CSV table of C-alpha atoms and ligand atoms in Angstrom, one decimal:
chain,number,residue,atom,x,y,z
A,1,MET,CA,94.6,-37.8,32.5
A,2,ALA,CA,93.6,-41.2,33.8
A,3,GLU,CA,95.4,-42.0,37.0
A,4,ASP,CA,94.9,-45.8,36.7
A,5,LEU,CA,97.5,-47.7,34.7
A,6,THR,CA,96.4,-50.7,32.7
A,7,ILE,CA,98.9,-53.5,33.6
A,8,ILE,CA,99.1,-56.4,31.2
A,9,THR,CA,100.7,-59.8,31.2
A,10,GLY,CA,102.5,-61.0,28.2
A,11,ASN,CA,106.0,-60.9,26.8
A,12,LYS,CA,108.4,-58.0,27.3
A,13,THR,CA,107.6,-56.4,24.0
A,14,GLU,CA,103.9,-56.5,24.6
A,15,GLN,CA,104.3,-55.0,28.1
A,16,TYR,CA,106.4,-52.1,26.8
A,17,GLU,CA,104.0,-51.6,23.8
A,18,SER,CA,101.1,-51.4,26.3
A,19,LEU,CA,102.9,-49.0,28.6
A,20,ILE,CA,104.4,-46.5,26.1
A,21,PRO,CA,101.1,-44.9,25.0
A,22,GLN,CA,100.1,-44.7,28.7
A,23,LEU,CA,103.4,-43.0,29.5
A,24,LYS,CA,102.8,-40.5,26.7
A,25,GLY,CA,99.4,-39.8,28.3
A,26,LEU,CA,101.0,-39.3,31.7
A,27,LEU,CA,103.6,-36.9,30.4
A,28,ASP,CA,101.4,-35.0,28.0
A,29,GLY,CA,100.9,-31.4,29.1
A,30,GLU,CA,102.9,-31.7,32.4
A,31,PRO,CA,106.0,-29.5,32.3
A,32,ASP,CA,107.4,-30.4,35.7
A,33,LEU,CA,110.4,-32.6,35.3
A,34,ILE,CA,110.3,-34.2,38.8
A,35,ALA,CA,106.6,-35.0,38.4
A,36,ASN,CA,107.3,-36.6,35.1
A,37,LEU,CA,110.3,-38.6,36.3
A,38,ALA,CA,108.3,-39.8,39.3
A,39,ASN,CA,105.4,-41.0,37.2
A,40,VAL,CA,107.7,-42.8,34.7
A,41,CYS,CA,109.3,-44.7,37.6
A,42,GLY,CA,105.9,-45.5,39.1
A,43,ALA,CA,104.5,-46.8,35.8
A,44,LEU,CA,107.6,-48.9,35.1
A,45,LYS,CA,107.7,-50.4,38.6
A,46,GLU,CA,104.0,-51.2,38.4
A,47,GLN,CA,104.2,-52.9,35.1
A,48,PHE,CA,107.5,-54.8,35.5
A,49,ASN,CA,107.9,-54.9,39.3
A,50,TRP,CA,111.7,-54.6,39.1
A,51,LEU,CA,113.7,-54.2,42.3
A,52,TRP,CA,114.6,-50.6,41.6
A,53,VAL,CA,113.9,-48.1,38.8
A,54,GLY,CA,114.9,-44.5,39.0
A,55,PHE,CA,116.8,-41.6,37.8
A,56,TYR,CA,120.1,-39.8,38.7
A,57,LEU,CA,120.5,-36.3,37.5
A,58,VAL,CA,123.8,-34.6,36.6
A,59,LYS,CA,124.3,-31.7,39.1
A,60,ASP,CA,127.6,-30.0,39.7
A,61,ASP,CA,129.6,-32.8,38.0
A,62,GLU,CA,128.0,-35.6,40.1
A,63,LEU,CA,125.0,-37.8,39.6
A,64,VAL,CA,122.5,-37.0,42.3
A,65,LEU,CA,119.6,-39.3,43.1
A,66,GLY,CA,116.3,-38.3,41.6
A,67,PRO,CA,112.8,-39.8,41.7
A,68,PHE,CA,112.8,-43.6,42.0
A,69,GLN,CA,110.8,-46.6,43.1
A,70,GLY,CA,112.4,-49.3,45.2
A,71,PRO,CA,114.7,-49.5,48.2
A,72,VAL,CA,116.7,-46.5,49.4
A,73,ALA,CA,119.8,-45.9,47.2
A,74,CYS,CA,123.1,-44.0,47.3
A,75,THR,CA,122.6,-40.3,46.7
A,76,ARG,CA,125.7,-39.3,44.8
A,77,ILE,CA,127.8,-41.0,42.2
A,78,LYS,CA,130.9,-39.6,40.6
A,79,LYS,CA,131.6,-39.6,36.9
A,80,GLY,CA,133.2,-43.0,35.8
A,81,ARG,CA,132.1,-44.7,39.0
A,82,GLY,CA,129.9,-47.8,39.0
A,83,VAL,CA,127.6,-48.7,36.2
A,84,CYS,CA,125.8,-45.3,36.4
A,85,GLY,CA,128.9,-43.2,36.4
A,86,THR,CA,130.3,-45.3,33.5
A,87,ALA,CA,127.2,-44.9,31.4
A,88,TRP,CA,127.4,-41.1,32.1
A,89,ALA,CA,131.1,-40.9,31.2
A,90,GLN,CA,130.8,-43.0,28.0
A,91,ALA,CA,127.3,-41.7,27.1
A,92,GLN,CA,126.1,-45.1,26.3
A,93,THR,CA,123.7,-47.7,27.6
A,94,PHE,CA,125.2,-50.5,29.8
A,95,ILE,CA,123.5,-53.9,30.2
A,96,VAL,CA,125.0,-55.8,33.1
A,97,PRO,CA,123.9,-59.4,33.3
A,98,ASP,CA,125.7,-60.0,36.6
A,99,VAL,CA,126.6,-57.0,38.7
A,100,ASN,CA,129.3,-59.0,40.5
A,101,GLN,CA,131.3,-59.1,37.2
A,102,PHE,CA,131.2,-55.4,36.6
A,103,PRO,CA,134.4,-53.8,37.9
A,104,GLY,CA,133.5,-51.0,40.4
A,105,HIS,CA,129.8,-51.8,40.5
A,106,ILE,CA,128.2,-49.8,43.4
A,107,ALA,CA,126.0,-52.1,45.4
A,108,CYS,CA,123.2,-49.9,46.7
A,109,ASN,CA,121.2,-53.0,47.5
A,110,SER,CA,122.6,-56.5,48.1
A,111,THR,CA,119.7,-58.2,46.3
A,112,SER,CA,120.4,-56.6,43.0
A,113,LYS,CA,121.8,-59.1,40.5
A,114,SER,CA,121.5,-57.4,37.1
A,115,GLU,CA,121.2,-53.9,35.9
A,116,ILE,CA,120.6,-51.7,32.9
A,117,VAL,CA,121.6,-48.0,32.8
A,118,ILE,CA,120.5,-45.6,30.0
A,119,PRO,CA,122.1,-42.2,29.6
A,120,ILE,CA,119.7,-39.3,29.0
A,121,ILE,CA,121.3,-37.1,26.3
A,122,ARG,CA,120.2,-33.6,25.4
A,123,ASN,CA,122.1,-31.4,23.0
A,124,ASN,CA,124.9,-34.0,23.1
A,125,ILE,CA,125.3,-33.7,26.8
A,126,VAL,CA,124.3,-36.4,29.4
A,127,VAL,CA,121.9,-34.7,31.7
A,128,GLY,CA,121.1,-37.8,33.8
A,129,ILE,CA,120.6,-41.5,33.7
A,130,MET,CA,117.9,-44.0,34.1
A,131,ASP,CA,118.9,-47.1,36.2
A,132,VAL,CA,117.0,-50.3,36.5
A,133,ASP,CA,117.9,-53.2,38.9
A,134,SER,CA,116.6,-56.7,39.1
A,135,ILE,CA,116.9,-59.5,41.7
A,136,GLU,CA,117.3,-61.9,38.8
A,137,PHE,CA,120.6,-62.4,36.9
A,138,ASP,CA,120.5,-61.6,33.2
A,139,GLN,CA,117.2,-59.7,33.4
A,140,PHE,CA,117.8,-57.1,30.7
A,141,ASP,CA,118.5,-57.5,27.0
A,142,GLU,CA,118.3,-55.6,23.7
A,143,THR,CA,114.5,-55.3,24.0
A,144,ASP,CA,114.9,-53.4,27.2
A,145,ARG,CA,117.6,-51.2,25.7
A,146,HIS,CA,115.3,-50.4,22.8
A,147,TYR,CA,112.3,-49.5,24.8
A,148,LEU,CA,113.9,-47.8,27.7
A,149,GLU,CA,116.0,-45.6,25.4
A,150,ALA,CA,112.7,-44.7,23.7
A,151,ILE,CA,111.0,-44.0,27.0
A,152,VAL,CA,113.7,-41.6,28.2
A,153,GLU,CA,113.3,-39.7,24.9
A,154,LEU,CA,109.7,-39.1,25.8
A,155,ILE,CA,110.7,-36.9,28.8
A,156,ASP,CA,111.3,-33.2,28.3
A,157,PHE,CA,114.4,-32.0,30.1
B,1,LIG,N1,124.5,-50.0,40.9
B,1,LIG,C1,124.6,-48.7,40.5
B,1,LIG,C2,124.4,-47.7,41.6
B,1,LIG,C3,123.0,-47.2,41.7
B,1,LIG,S1,121.9,-48.3,42.4
B,1,LIG,O1,121.9,-49.6,41.8
B,1,LIG,C4,120.4,-47.7,42.5
B,1,LIG,C5,126.0,-48.5,39.9
B,1,LIG,O2,126.8,-49.3,40.0
B,1,LIG,O3,126.3,-47.4,39.4
């Protein structure tokens, strides 16, 4: 496995298209979940330089902070709370263009302006979520939804 990521400039689609084969290479043959989640965060942070990208894992009916890149974050989120807990409860992706407009948004970092949360579903059960935060309003769109949903599918849970 090559440890160096190739980072490209270009539009969002080009950036994801460049990253996905590299993510497959990083994940290939590695069975350890934490190692894989950590590398996915590292690769996404390196390519896109978002404020925060990371995972929360469902444990004992709470979301518990997993591997991430970015500022320190809240460690536990209850079902239905914030964007993450809502994406878990409803088992669907949430794109939040302005976090101030999302009722119950949990502000782990005051500089976060927009957010996307993707549930990770295995055997019809949400086992965790991927959360991405940006310092820009309206950072995330259907392109991000498409590719980030594909990326979480690459990870064996
Ligand atoms: N903003 C999230 C909490 C997690 S942090 O952004 C990393 C929420 O409302 O669920």
